[in-house]
Amino acid sequence: MGELSAKIRVDSELISGSVDNRMFGSFVEHLGRAIYGGVYQPDHASADESGFRTDVLDLVKDLRVPIIRYPGGNYVSAYKWEDAVGPVGQRPRRMDLAWKAVEPNTVGLDEFYRWAKKAGSDVMMALNLGTRGIEEARNFVEYCNHPGGLYWSDLRRAHGREEPYNFRVWCLGNEMDGPWQIGCKTADEYGKLAGEVAKALKLFDPTLELVVCGSSGPGMPTFPQWEATVLEYCYEHVDYISLHTYARKDGDSLSAFLAESVRFENFIKAVESTVQFVKAKKRSRKDVKISVDEWNVWYHSIGKESDDDLWQVGRRLLEDVYTVEDALVVGCFLIVLLRHAATVRMACLAQLVNTIAPILADKEGPAWKQTIYYPFLHCSLYARGEVLDTRIESPGYETEVYGFVPYIDGVAIHRPDAREIAFFSVNRHETDTVRALVKLAGFSGLSVIEHVVISDRDPLASNTREAPDRVSPGKDASTKCDGEVLRASLAPLSWNMIRVSYRDCARN
């Protein structure tokens, strides 16, 4: 093991964006044990009067998730919302073709809304534009958001919900470019439909925030022409275009895996450029932002699904057990999201419980935090502020796909109300500590509040039911401030959050 050095500079007057609280959203789909056995399990020892697991709920509350995308995902492309409302005993059991499971509709619209409120979260609703269209979307929005006096809003009131749910964010389908999607479409087919749905919903309520489907990933053969074509149809009627991405580890190359965030950032930049192209082509004064409403690490469970529990309720699917390596990649993705906060206004970690999630819940036992829980927690708690332009000079390594990749990546967030700067950083080096010299120009009276670290001698270490705290944050007491300079040692393969208070800021 050795020691390298990196120089980092931030300036109090150079702000690249502000972080929307909804950057720290998540996603709960009717998939696997996310709902049945995760959010909802009435026979569990921790279940409340509504059947919700309070141990899971407590872990979700700690994450301070402001918005949760629901009910899918692939599930939504054949979703019949009418099945999920009204008396629970009268709701039909349906076949879910997306995940080869049975959906009992025990947890429906009202139940999930009430759970989300307990968690302190708003709901980002997704519309089915796979097997359904304008009429069903219009009726659903009326049911959810109109106060009363019309057929569908009065049906909601008859179901026991007097006040409207008032969902503000609506996704216009899910991954409609994907051949795995029920009702997938060409860009022209989808763009025209999404544009007409968006127009209808905006006629009902122009303040609704609408998310149109972008490409399912940068590897799709239609990317980025899909974005350009779809936005041609609906640019003036939508507010966001979605972006979905998952980091995957191919083979044993850790260095390539840790560079996945470079691919992610290139994806965002391409979508940003495409949006600007369509805006210019249309001579529009309107801005369309980005919603990264699915992102995570996902590879452990791929190809390992069992057919033993086909067509069951809450069948066990995609329950990845995350490692220290995975936590570092999630940290890298968070840094990228924050760096692009001017255009990325919403993001949803996919998903929240059991299914590729930061929280695992045992059927008979406890719920616990996975390794990826911690970087998300740190950013959710301390990255809601101004993004300071962060310039990094770091040694690095060469990759076959991405070329040169620096060992150190990071971003600084200024929180004026707390008189605090939070610096989030990852060291990708597998063996060497990197000495970081961070110049915080324009700030004086600096003092380190804490330096929190996630690192482990075993990069494949994970948390389990038997050892739920095997990987957990530690503290580095050696980090110091000297004038405008912060000096810190970033351990090999580590996620770091360094919080610094200040007395004065040059902008004040």
Short mmCIF file of C-alpha atoms in Angstrom, two decimals:
data_model
loop_
_atom_site.label_atom_id
_atom_site.label_comp_id
_atom_site.label_asym_id
_atom_site.label_seq_id
_atom_site.Cartn_x
_atom_site.Cartn_y
_atom_site.Cartn_z
CA MET A 1 0.00 0.00 0.00
CA GLY A 2 1.15 3.52 -0.81
CA GLU A 3 -0.07 7.08 -0.70
CA LEU A 4 -1.01 9.40 -3.56
CA SER A 5 -2.22 12.99 -3.57
CA ALA A 6 -5.07 14.93 -5.18
CA LYS A 7 -5.90 18.64 -5.34
CA ILE A 8 -9.49 19.80 -5.16
CA ARG A 9 -10.78 23.35 -5.45
CA VAL A 10 -14.21 24.80 -4.74
CA ASP A 11 -15.24 28.44 -4.59
CA SER A 12 -18.10 29.92 -2.58
CA GLU A 13 -19.12 32.07 -5.56
CA LEU A 14 -19.11 29.35 -8.23
CA ILE A 15 -22.47 27.58 -7.96
CA SER A 16 -23.34 25.04 -10.67
CA GLY A 17 -26.87 24.27 -9.47
CA SER A 18 -29.20 23.75 -6.56
CA VAL A 19 -30.36 20.33 -5.38
CA ASP A 20 -34.08 19.61 -5.62
CA ASN A 21 -35.13 17.59 -2.56
CA ARG A 22 -36.66 15.06 -4.94
CA MET A 23 -33.15 14.06 -6.01
CA PHE A 24 -33.38 11.56 -3.12
CA GLY A 25 -36.54 9.79 -4.24
CA SER A 26 -37.02 6.04 -4.46
CA PHE A 27 -39.19 3.46 -6.17
CA VAL A 28 -41.60 0.76 -5.00
CA GLU A 29 -42.97 -1.55 -7.67
CA HIS A 30 -45.35 -4.47 -7.36
CA LEU A 31 -42.37 -6.75 -7.96
CA GLY A 32 -41.00 -9.59 -5.87
CA ARG A 33 -41.27 -8.93 -2.15
CA ALA A 34 -41.18 -5.14 -2.41
CA ILE A 35 -44.85 -4.85 -1.43
CA TYR A 36 -45.92 -8.24 -0.08
CA GLY A 37 -43.27 -9.22 2.48
CA GLY A 38 -41.56 -5.82 2.41
CA VAL A 39 -43.81 -2.80 2.85
CA TYR A 40 -46.81 -4.94 3.83
CA GLN A 41 -46.86 -8.11 5.93
CA PRO A 42 -49.79 -8.24 8.35
CA ASP A 43 -48.61 -11.46 10.04
CA HIS A 44 -45.20 -10.01 10.94
CA ALA A 45 -44.40 -9.20 14.57
CA SER A 46 -43.75 -5.55 13.72
CA ALA A 47 -46.92 -5.02 11.65
CA ASP A 48 -49.14 -2.08 12.57
CA GLU A 49 -52.95 -1.99 12.49
CA SER A 50 -52.86 -1.61 8.68
CA GLY A 51 -50.47 -4.52 8.10
CA PHE A 52 -47.42 -2.35 7.36
CA ARG A 53 -44.08 -3.49 8.76
CA THR A 54 -42.94 -0.80 11.19
CA ASP A 55 -39.32 -2.03 11.20
CA VAL A 56 -39.16 -1.38 7.46
CA LEU A 57 -41.03 1.89 7.83
CA ASP A 58 -38.56 3.16 10.44
CA LEU A 59 -35.60 2.50 8.12
CA VAL A 60 -37.39 4.27 5.26
CA LYS A 61 -38.19 7.27 7.46
CA ASP A 62 -34.52 7.63 8.38
CA LEU A 63 -33.66 7.99 4.69
CA ARG A 64 -35.98 11.02 4.37
CA VAL A 65 -37.26 9.94 0.96
CA PRO A 66 -39.31 12.88 -0.41
CA ILE A 67 -41.03 11.06 -3.29
CA ILE A 68 -41.63 7.42 -4.26
CA ARG A 69 -42.41 6.23 -7.79
CA TYR A 70 -45.33 3.76 -7.91
CA PRO A 71 -46.65 1.17 -8.94
CA GLY A 72 -44.01 0.38 -11.61
CA GLY A 73 -41.89 -0.22 -13.56
CA ASN A 74 -42.66 -3.01 -16.00
CA TYR A 75 -45.68 -3.82 -13.85
CA VAL A 76 -47.43 -0.61 -14.88
CA SER A 77 -47.56 -1.44 -18.61
CA ALA A 78 -50.51 -3.80 -18.03
CA TYR A 79 -51.79 -2.08 -14.86
CA LYS A 80 -55.56 -1.70 -14.55
CA TRP A 81 -55.94 0.99 -11.91
CA GLU A 82 -59.63 0.20 -11.37
CA ASP A 83 -58.55 -3.14 -9.84
CA ALA A 84 -56.62 -1.33 -7.09
CA VAL A 85 -59.43 0.86 -5.70
CA GLY A 86 -62.61 0.26 -3.74
CA PRO A 87 -63.28 -2.34 -1.01
CA VAL A 88 -60.32 -4.68 -0.67
CA GLY A 89 -62.53 -7.76 -0.50
CA GLN A 90 -64.06 -6.95 -3.87
CA ARG A 91 -60.80 -6.42 -5.77
CA PRO A 92 -59.86 -9.06 -8.34
CA ARG A 93 -56.76 -11.21 -8.30
CA ARG A 94 -54.84 -10.69 -11.54
CA MET A 95 -52.00 -12.32 -13.42
CA ASP A 96 -48.91 -10.07 -13.60
CA LEU A 97 -47.21 -11.00 -16.86
CA ALA A 98 -44.27 -8.66 -16.28
CA TRP A 99 -42.96 -10.66 -13.32
CA LYS A 100 -44.92 -13.93 -13.67
CA ALA A 101 -46.66 -13.47 -10.35
CA VAL A 102 -50.16 -13.11 -8.93
CA GLU A 103 -51.34 -9.65 -7.90
CA PRO A 104 -54.08 -9.82 -5.23
CA ASN A 105 -54.54 -6.02 -5.12
CA THR A 106 -54.60 -6.17 -1.32
CA VAL A 107 -52.29 -3.17 -1.35
CA GLY A 108 -53.84 -0.76 -3.79
CA LEU A 109 -53.86 2.96 -4.41
CA ASP A 110 -55.26 4.09 -1.07
CA GLU A 111 -53.19 1.67 1.00
CA PHE A 112 -49.94 2.69 -0.66
CA TYR A 113 -50.81 6.38 -0.36
CA ARG A 114 -51.36 5.95 3.39
CA TRP A 115 -48.08 4.05 3.76
CA ALA A 116 -46.19 6.73 1.85
CA LYS A 117 -47.62 9.42 4.13
CA LYS A 118 -46.44 7.44 7.15
CA ALA A 119 -42.99 7.37 5.53
CA GLY A 120 -43.10 11.15 4.96
CA SER A 121 -43.11 10.74 1.17
CA ASP A 122 -45.14 12.01 -1.77
CA VAL A 123 -46.09 9.61 -4.54
CA MET A 124 -44.94 9.82 -8.17
CA MET A 125 -47.71 7.97 -10.01
CA ALA A 126 -47.09 6.04 -13.21
CA LEU A 127 -49.71 5.67 -15.95
CA ASN A 128 -50.18 2.59 -18.12
CA LEU A 129 -49.47 3.59 -21.72
CA GLY A 130 -48.66 0.03 -22.74
CA THR A 131 -52.13 -1.53 -22.92
CA ARG A 132 -54.18 1.61 -22.23
CA GLY A 133 -54.41 5.19 -23.46
CA ILE A 134 -55.83 8.70 -23.16
CA GLU A 135 -59.27 7.85 -21.76
CA GLU A 136 -58.00 5.60 -18.96
CA ALA A 137 -55.29 8.11 -18.02
CA ARG A 138 -57.79 10.97 -17.90
CA ASN A 139 -60.19 8.95 -15.75
CA PHE A 140 -57.42 7.91 -13.35
CA VAL A 141 -56.24 11.48 -12.83
CA GLU A 142 -59.83 12.62 -12.22
CA TYR A 143 -60.30 9.83 -9.67
CA CYS A 144 -57.12 10.82 -7.85
CA ASN A 145 -57.10 14.60 -8.07
CA HIS A 146 -60.57 16.08 -8.65
CA PRO A 147 -62.40 17.20 -5.48
CA GLY A 148 -65.83 15.82 -6.43
CA GLY A 149 -69.01 16.32 -8.42
CA LEU A 150 -67.85 14.23 -11.40
CA TYR A 151 -68.23 10.50 -12.02
CA TRP A 152 -64.72 9.29 -11.20
CA SER A 153 -64.06 11.70 -8.34
CA ASP A 154 -67.43 10.77 -6.82
CA LEU A 155 -66.47 7.09 -7.13
CA ARG A 156 -63.36 7.86 -5.06
CA ARG A 157 -65.55 9.51 -2.44
CA ALA A 158 -67.87 6.49 -2.49
CA HIS A 159 -64.78 4.37 -1.79
CA GLY A 160 -64.24 6.34 1.43
CA ARG A 161 -61.71 8.92 0.33
CA GLU A 162 -63.38 12.35 0.49
CA GLU A 163 -60.33 14.50 -0.20
CA PRO A 164 -58.37 14.08 -3.44
CA TYR A 165 -54.95 12.44 -3.29
CA ASN A 166 -53.59 15.37 -5.28
CA PHE A 167 -50.66 13.53 -6.88
CA ARG A 168 -48.51 16.18 -8.56
CA VAL A 169 -46.03 14.07 -10.59
CA TRP A 170 -47.19 11.58 -13.25
CA CYS A 171 -45.02 9.27 -15.38
CA LEU A 172 -46.37 8.72 -18.90
CA GLY A 173 -45.70 4.99 -19.06
CA ASN A 174 -42.49 3.08 -18.44
CA GLU A 175 -39.57 2.14 -20.73
CA MET A 176 -41.80 2.14 -23.78
CA ASP A 177 -38.81 1.56 -26.09
CA GLY A 178 -38.08 -1.82 -24.48
CA PRO A 179 -39.15 -5.00 -26.34
CA TRP A 180 -39.59 -6.65 -22.92
CA GLN A 181 -42.35 -4.13 -22.18
CA ILE A 182 -45.98 -5.10 -22.68
CA GLY A 183 -47.25 -2.70 -25.32
CA CYS A 184 -43.83 -1.37 -26.36
CA LYS A 185 -43.89 1.19 -29.14
CA THR A 186 -41.79 2.96 -31.71
CA ALA A 187 -40.69 6.48 -30.88
CA ASP A 188 -43.34 7.91 -33.23
CA GLU A 189 -46.11 5.73 -31.79
CA TYR A 190 -45.20 6.51 -28.22
CA GLY A 191 -44.39 10.20 -28.79
CA LYS A 192 -47.77 10.88 -30.35
CA LEU A 193 -49.66 9.00 -27.60
CA ALA A 194 -47.65 10.58 -24.77
CA GLY A 195 -48.12 14.02 -26.29
CA GLU A 196 -51.89 13.61 -26.46
CA VAL A 197 -52.09 12.22 -22.91
CA ALA A 198 -49.93 15.07 -21.64
CA LYS A 199 -52.12 17.61 -23.43
CA ALA A 200 -55.27 16.14 -21.87
CA LEU A 201 -53.80 16.11 -18.37
CA LYS A 202 -52.54 19.68 -18.67
CA LEU A 203 -56.04 20.77 -19.77
CA PHE A 204 -57.31 19.28 -16.52
CA ASP A 205 -54.53 20.82 -14.41
CA PRO A 206 -51.66 22.80 -15.97
CA THR A 207 -49.67 22.56 -12.71
CA LEU A 208 -49.21 18.77 -12.99
CA GLU A 209 -45.60 17.68 -13.55
CA LEU A 210 -45.37 15.13 -16.34
CA VAL A 211 -42.48 12.76 -17.06
CA VAL A 212 -42.18 11.36 -20.59
CA CYS A 213 -40.24 8.13 -21.19
CA GLY A 214 -36.69 8.45 -22.42
CA SER A 215 -34.53 5.53 -23.49
CA SER A 216 -34.32 2.54 -21.16
CA GLY A 217 -30.54 2.80 -21.27
CA PRO A 218 -27.67 4.20 -23.35
CA GLY A 219 -27.19 0.82 -25.00
CA MET A 220 -30.60 0.87 -26.67
CA PRO A 221 -30.17 0.90 -30.48
CA THR A 222 -32.58 3.85 -30.80
CA PHE A 223 -30.73 6.07 -28.30
CA PRO A 224 -30.60 9.11 -28.49
CA GLN A 225 -32.87 9.43 -31.53
CA TRP A 226 -35.71 8.13 -29.33
CA GLU A 227 -35.44 11.19 -27.07
CA ALA A 228 -35.35 13.59 -30.01
CA THR A 229 -38.37 12.00 -31.72
CA VAL A 230 -40.48 11.71 -28.57
CA LEU A 231 -39.76 15.29 -27.53
CA GLU A 232 -40.70 16.51 -31.02
CA TYR A 233 -44.26 15.38 -30.24
CA CYS A 234 -44.64 16.53 -26.65
CA TYR A 235 -41.95 19.09 -25.72
CA GLU A 236 -44.42 21.86 -24.85
CA HIS A 237 -46.65 19.58 -22.75
CA VAL A 238 -44.14 17.71 -20.54
CA ASP A 239 -41.77 18.80 -17.80
CA TYR A 240 -39.23 15.95 -17.58
CA ILE A 241 -37.77 13.19 -19.68
CA SER A 242 -36.87 10.01 -17.83
CA LEU A 243 -33.49 8.31 -17.76
CA HIS A 244 -32.98 4.77 -16.43
CA THR A 245 -29.61 3.17 -15.73
CA TYR A 246 -28.11 0.33 -13.71
CA ALA A 247 -24.46 -0.34 -12.97
CA ARG A 248 -23.36 -3.90 -13.70
CA LYS A 249 -20.14 -5.72 -13.02
CA ASP A 250 -18.91 -7.86 -15.88
CA GLY A 251 -16.43 -10.49 -14.78
CA ASP A 252 -13.93 -9.73 -12.03
CA SER A 253 -12.77 -6.28 -13.11
CA LEU A 254 -13.31 -4.03 -10.11
CA SER A 255 -11.62 -1.07 -11.80
CA ALA A 256 -14.06 -1.23 -14.73
CA PHE A 257 -17.01 -1.59 -12.35
CA LEU A 258 -15.95 1.51 -10.41
CA ALA A 259 -15.85 3.41 -13.71
CA GLU A 260 -19.54 2.72 -14.43
CA SER A 261 -20.38 6.22 -13.23
CA VAL A 262 -18.47 7.59 -16.25
CA ARG A 263 -20.96 5.80 -18.52
CA PHE A 264 -23.79 7.21 -16.40
CA GLU A 265 -22.46 10.76 -16.69
CA ASN A 266 -22.01 10.43 -20.45
CA PHE A 267 -25.63 9.23 -20.66
CA ILE A 268 -26.86 12.31 -18.78
CA LYS A 269 -24.78 14.64 -20.95
CA ALA A 270 -26.19 13.10 -24.13
CA VAL A 271 -29.77 13.54 -22.90
CA GLU A 272 -29.03 17.12 -21.84
CA SER A 273 -27.71 17.85 -25.33
CA THR A 274 -30.69 16.20 -27.02
CA VAL A 275 -33.13 18.24 -24.95
CA GLN A 276 -31.29 21.42 -25.90
CA PHE A 277 -31.37 20.40 -29.57
CA VAL A 278 -35.16 19.94 -29.54
CA LYS A 279 -35.63 23.18 -27.60
CA ALA A 280 -33.62 25.06 -30.23
CA LYS A 281 -35.41 23.33 -33.10
CA LYS A 282 -38.77 24.31 -31.68
CA ARG A 283 -37.61 27.85 -30.84
CA SER A 284 -39.01 27.17 -27.37
CA ARG A 285 -38.44 29.21 -24.24
CA LYS A 286 -39.45 26.26 -22.08
CA ASP A 287 -36.98 23.99 -20.28
CA VAL A 288 -37.50 20.23 -20.01
CA LYS A 289 -35.54 18.72 -17.13
CA ILE A 290 -34.39 15.15 -16.43
CA SER A 291 -35.90 12.60 -14.06
CA VAL A 292 -33.52 9.71 -13.34
CA ASP A 293 -36.41 7.73 -11.95
CA GLU A 294 -34.62 4.36 -11.98
CA TRP A 295 -30.98 3.95 -10.99
CA ASN A 296 -28.95 1.55 -8.90
CA VAL A 297 -26.44 -1.30 -9.01
CA TRP A 298 -28.08 -4.45 -10.37
CA TYR A 299 -26.25 -7.62 -11.42
CA HIS A 300 -26.06 -10.12 -8.55
CA SER A 301 -29.47 -11.68 -9.21
CA ILE A 302 -29.52 -11.54 -13.02
CA GLY A 303 -30.08 -15.00 -14.49
CA LYS A 304 -30.62 -16.56 -11.06
CA GLU A 305 -34.42 -16.37 -10.84
CA SER A 306 -36.17 -19.58 -9.79
CA ASP A 307 -39.29 -20.96 -11.48
CA ASP A 308 -40.33 -22.82 -8.33
CA ASP A 309 -42.67 -20.02 -7.19
CA LEU A 310 -44.16 -18.89 -10.49
CA TRP A 311 -47.63 -17.33 -10.25
CA GLN A 312 -47.39 -16.75 -6.51
CA VAL A 313 -48.02 -13.59 -4.49
CA GLY A 314 -44.77 -11.85 -3.53
CA ARG A 315 -42.45 -14.35 -5.21
CA ARG A 316 -38.79 -13.86 -4.32
CA LEU A 317 -37.10 -11.90 -7.13
CA LEU A 318 -34.02 -9.72 -7.60
CA GLU A 319 -32.94 -9.74 -3.95
CA ASP A 320 -29.38 -8.60 -4.53
CA VAL A 321 -27.10 -8.67 -1.48
CA TYR A 322 -24.90 -5.60 -1.83
CA THR A 323 -21.19 -5.33 -1.07
CA VAL A 324 -18.72 -2.57 -0.22
CA GLU A 325 -17.89 -2.36 -3.94
CA ASP A 326 -21.55 -1.73 -4.71
CA ALA A 327 -21.75 1.00 -2.07
CA LEU A 328 -18.83 2.81 -3.73
CA VAL A 329 -20.52 2.66 -7.14
CA VAL A 330 -23.77 3.98 -5.64
CA GLY A 331 -21.69 6.77 -4.10
CA CYS A 332 -20.15 7.55 -7.51
CA PHE A 333 -23.62 7.69 -9.06
CA LEU A 334 -24.80 10.07 -6.33
CA ILE A 335 -21.85 12.35 -7.04
CA VAL A 336 -22.80 12.42 -10.73
CA LEU A 337 -26.42 13.19 -9.93
CA LEU A 338 -25.41 16.08 -7.67
CA ARG A 339 -22.98 17.40 -10.25
CA HIS A 340 -25.86 17.62 -12.75
CA ALA A 341 -28.41 19.04 -10.31
CA ALA A 342 -29.13 21.97 -12.63
CA THR A 343 -30.80 19.60 -15.11
CA VAL A 344 -31.50 16.46 -13.05
CA ARG A 345 -34.27 17.58 -10.73
CA MET A 346 -35.66 14.21 -9.66
CA ALA A 347 -34.11 10.78 -9.15
CA CYS A 348 -35.41 7.50 -7.74
CA LEU A 349 -33.14 4.82 -6.30
CA ALA A 350 -34.62 1.57 -7.60
CA GLN A 351 -35.88 0.13 -5.46
CA LEU A 352 -36.58 0.62 -1.74
CA VAL A 353 -37.28 -2.71 0.01
CA ASN A 354 -36.10 -6.27 -0.80
CA THR A 355 -35.98 -5.89 -4.60
CA ILE A 356 -32.55 -4.46 -5.59
CA ALA A 357 -32.92 -2.32 -2.50
CA PRO A 358 -31.03 -0.60 0.33
CA ILE A 359 -33.29 -2.41 2.84
CA LEU A 360 -33.74 -6.16 3.23
CA ALA A 361 -36.54 -7.66 5.30
CA ASP A 362 -36.65 -11.26 6.49
CA LYS A 363 -40.06 -12.90 6.35
CA GLU A 364 -39.98 -14.06 9.98
CA GLY A 365 -37.17 -11.87 11.24
CA PRO A 366 -35.84 -8.32 11.18
CA ALA A 367 -35.16 -5.73 8.52
CA TRP A 368 -31.64 -4.35 8.07
CA LYS A 369 -29.56 -1.85 6.12
CA GLN A 370 -27.58 -2.96 3.10
CA THR A 371 -24.23 -1.36 2.30
CA ILE A 372 -25.78 0.96 -0.32
CA TYR A 373 -28.10 2.39 2.33
CA TYR A 374 -25.32 4.54 3.78
CA PRO A 375 -24.14 6.69 0.82
CA PHE A 376 -27.78 7.40 0.00
CA LEU A 377 -28.49 8.29 3.64
CA HIS A 378 -25.50 10.64 3.85
CA CYS A 379 -26.49 12.52 0.71
CA SER A 380 -30.17 12.65 1.61
CA LEU A 381 -29.32 14.19 4.98
CA TYR A 382 -26.53 16.59 3.98
CA ALA A 383 -26.59 17.20 0.20
CA ARG A 384 -29.69 19.37 0.02
CA GLY A 385 -28.19 22.72 -0.87
CA GLU A 386 -26.08 24.54 -3.46
CA VAL A 387 -23.74 22.53 -5.68
CA LEU A 388 -20.34 24.20 -5.73
CA ASP A 389 -18.33 23.81 -8.90
CA THR A 390 -15.76 21.20 -7.82
CA ARG A 391 -12.47 20.93 -9.74
CA ILE A 392 -10.36 17.83 -9.07
CA GLU A 393 -6.78 17.03 -10.08
CA SER A 394 -6.24 13.36 -9.33
CA PRO A 395 -4.06 10.51 -10.54
CA GLY A 396 -6.04 7.74 -12.16
CA TYR A 397 -6.02 4.66 -14.34
CA GLU A 398 -6.74 3.69 -17.93
CA THR A 399 -9.83 1.71 -18.89
CA GLU A 400 -10.61 0.02 -22.18
CA VAL A 401 -14.05 1.61 -22.50
CA TYR A 402 -13.77 5.00 -20.79
CA GLY A 403 -10.10 5.89 -21.17
CA PHE A 404 -8.56 7.72 -18.22
CA VAL A 405 -10.58 7.52 -14.98
CA PRO A 406 -9.43 9.52 -11.92
CA TYR A 407 -9.11 7.67 -8.63
CA ILE A 408 -10.86 10.52 -6.82
CA ASP A 409 -14.29 11.81 -7.70
CA GLY A 410 -16.27 14.17 -5.52
CA VAL A 411 -18.64 17.09 -5.17
CA ALA A 412 -19.08 19.85 -2.59
CA ILE A 413 -22.50 21.01 -1.34
CA HIS A 414 -22.97 24.34 0.41
CA ARG A 415 -25.77 24.55 2.98
CA PRO A 416 -25.99 28.29 3.82
CA ASP A 417 -28.69 27.92 6.48
CA ALA A 418 -26.50 25.48 8.42
CA ARG A 419 -23.28 27.41 7.60
CA GLU A 420 -21.84 24.13 6.42
CA ILE A 421 -20.09 22.53 3.45
CA ALA A 422 -20.44 18.80 2.85
CA PHE A 423 -17.84 17.14 0.63
CA PHE A 424 -18.73 13.72 -0.79
CA SER A 425 -15.95 11.68 -2.34
CA VAL A 426 -14.95 8.21 -3.52
CA ASN A 427 -11.43 6.81 -3.73
CA ARG A 428 -11.39 4.17 -6.47
CA HIS A 429 -7.82 3.05 -5.79
CA GLU A 430 -7.75 -0.58 -4.69
CA THR A 431 -4.66 -0.38 -2.45
CA ASP A 432 -3.53 3.21 -1.91
CA THR A 433 -4.67 6.03 0.34
CA VAL A 434 -5.03 9.37 -1.43
CA ARG A 435 -4.13 12.54 0.44
CA ALA A 436 -6.69 15.16 -0.58
CA LEU A 437 -5.97 18.87 -0.29
CA VAL A 438 -9.28 20.70 -0.68
CA LYS A 439 -9.15 24.49 -1.18
CA LEU A 440 -12.42 26.02 0.02
CA ALA A 441 -12.05 29.50 -1.47
CA GLY A 442 -14.24 32.21 0.01
CA PHE A 443 -14.87 30.44 3.32
CA SER A 444 -13.15 31.33 6.59
CA GLY A 445 -13.19 30.04 10.14
CA LEU A 446 -13.36 26.43 8.94
CA SER A 447 -13.77 23.55 11.36
CA VAL A 448 -14.29 19.84 10.67
CA ILE A 449 -17.60 18.53 12.01
CA GLU A 450 -17.02 14.91 11.01
CA HIS A 451 -15.36 12.70 8.43
CA VAL A 452 -17.50 9.60 7.87
CA VAL A 453 -16.00 6.67 5.96
CA ILE A 454 -17.24 3.42 4.48
CA SER A 455 -14.34 1.11 3.73
CA ASP A 456 -13.40 -2.48 4.42
CA ARG A 457 -10.44 -4.78 3.93
CA ASP A 458 -12.81 -7.09 2.09
CA PRO A 459 -14.49 -5.20 -0.79
CA LEU A 460 -17.01 -8.05 -1.09
CA ALA A 461 -18.18 -7.71 2.52
CA SER A 462 -21.93 -7.32 2.99
CA ASN A 463 -24.57 -7.03 5.69
CA THR A 464 -26.76 -10.04 6.47
CA ARG A 465 -29.46 -11.04 8.93
CA GLU A 466 -26.79 -12.67 11.10
CA ALA A 467 -24.39 -9.71 10.80
CA PRO A 468 -26.48 -6.62 9.96
CA ASP A 469 -23.70 -4.20 10.92
CA ARG A 470 -20.77 -6.01 9.28
CA VAL A 471 -20.36 -2.95 7.02
CA SER A 472 -21.21 0.35 8.66
CA PRO A 473 -19.80 3.88 8.67
CA GLY A 474 -16.69 4.71 10.66
CA LYS A 475 -15.01 8.00 11.58
CA ASP A 476 -11.65 9.50 10.63
CA ALA A 477 -10.46 11.91 13.30
CA SER A 478 -7.29 12.92 11.42
CA THR A 479 -9.03 15.28 8.95
CA LYS A 480 -8.10 18.92 9.64
CA CYS A 481 -8.69 22.46 8.38
CA ASP A 482 -5.90 25.02 7.96
CA GLY A 483 -7.13 28.42 6.80
CA GLU A 484 -9.13 27.79 3.63
CA VAL A 485 -7.62 24.33 3.18
CA LEU A 486 -9.10 21.00 4.21
CA ARG A 487 -6.65 18.10 4.49
CA ALA A 488 -7.97 14.57 4.48
CA SER A 489 -6.77 11.02 3.88
CA LEU A 490 -9.13 9.04 1.65
CA ALA A 491 -8.69 5.33 2.34
CA PRO A 492 -8.44 2.79 -0.49
CA LEU A 493 -11.83 1.80 -1.90
CA SER A 494 -13.73 4.21 0.30
CA TRP A 495 -16.83 6.38 0.36
CA ASN A 496 -16.28 9.61 2.30
CA MET A 497 -18.50 12.35 3.65
CA ILE A 498 -16.65 15.28 5.21
CA ARG A 499 -18.73 18.00 6.83
CA VAL A 500 -17.12 21.35 7.57
CA SER A 501 -18.59 24.36 9.36
CA TYR A 502 -17.51 27.92 8.61
CA ARG A 503 -17.68 31.30 10.30
CA ASP A 504 -17.85 33.58 7.27
CA CYS A 505 -18.61 33.26 3.55
CA ALA A 506 -17.34 35.78 0.99
CA ARG A 507 -20.81 36.03 -0.57
CA ASN A 508 -22.35 37.37 2.63
#
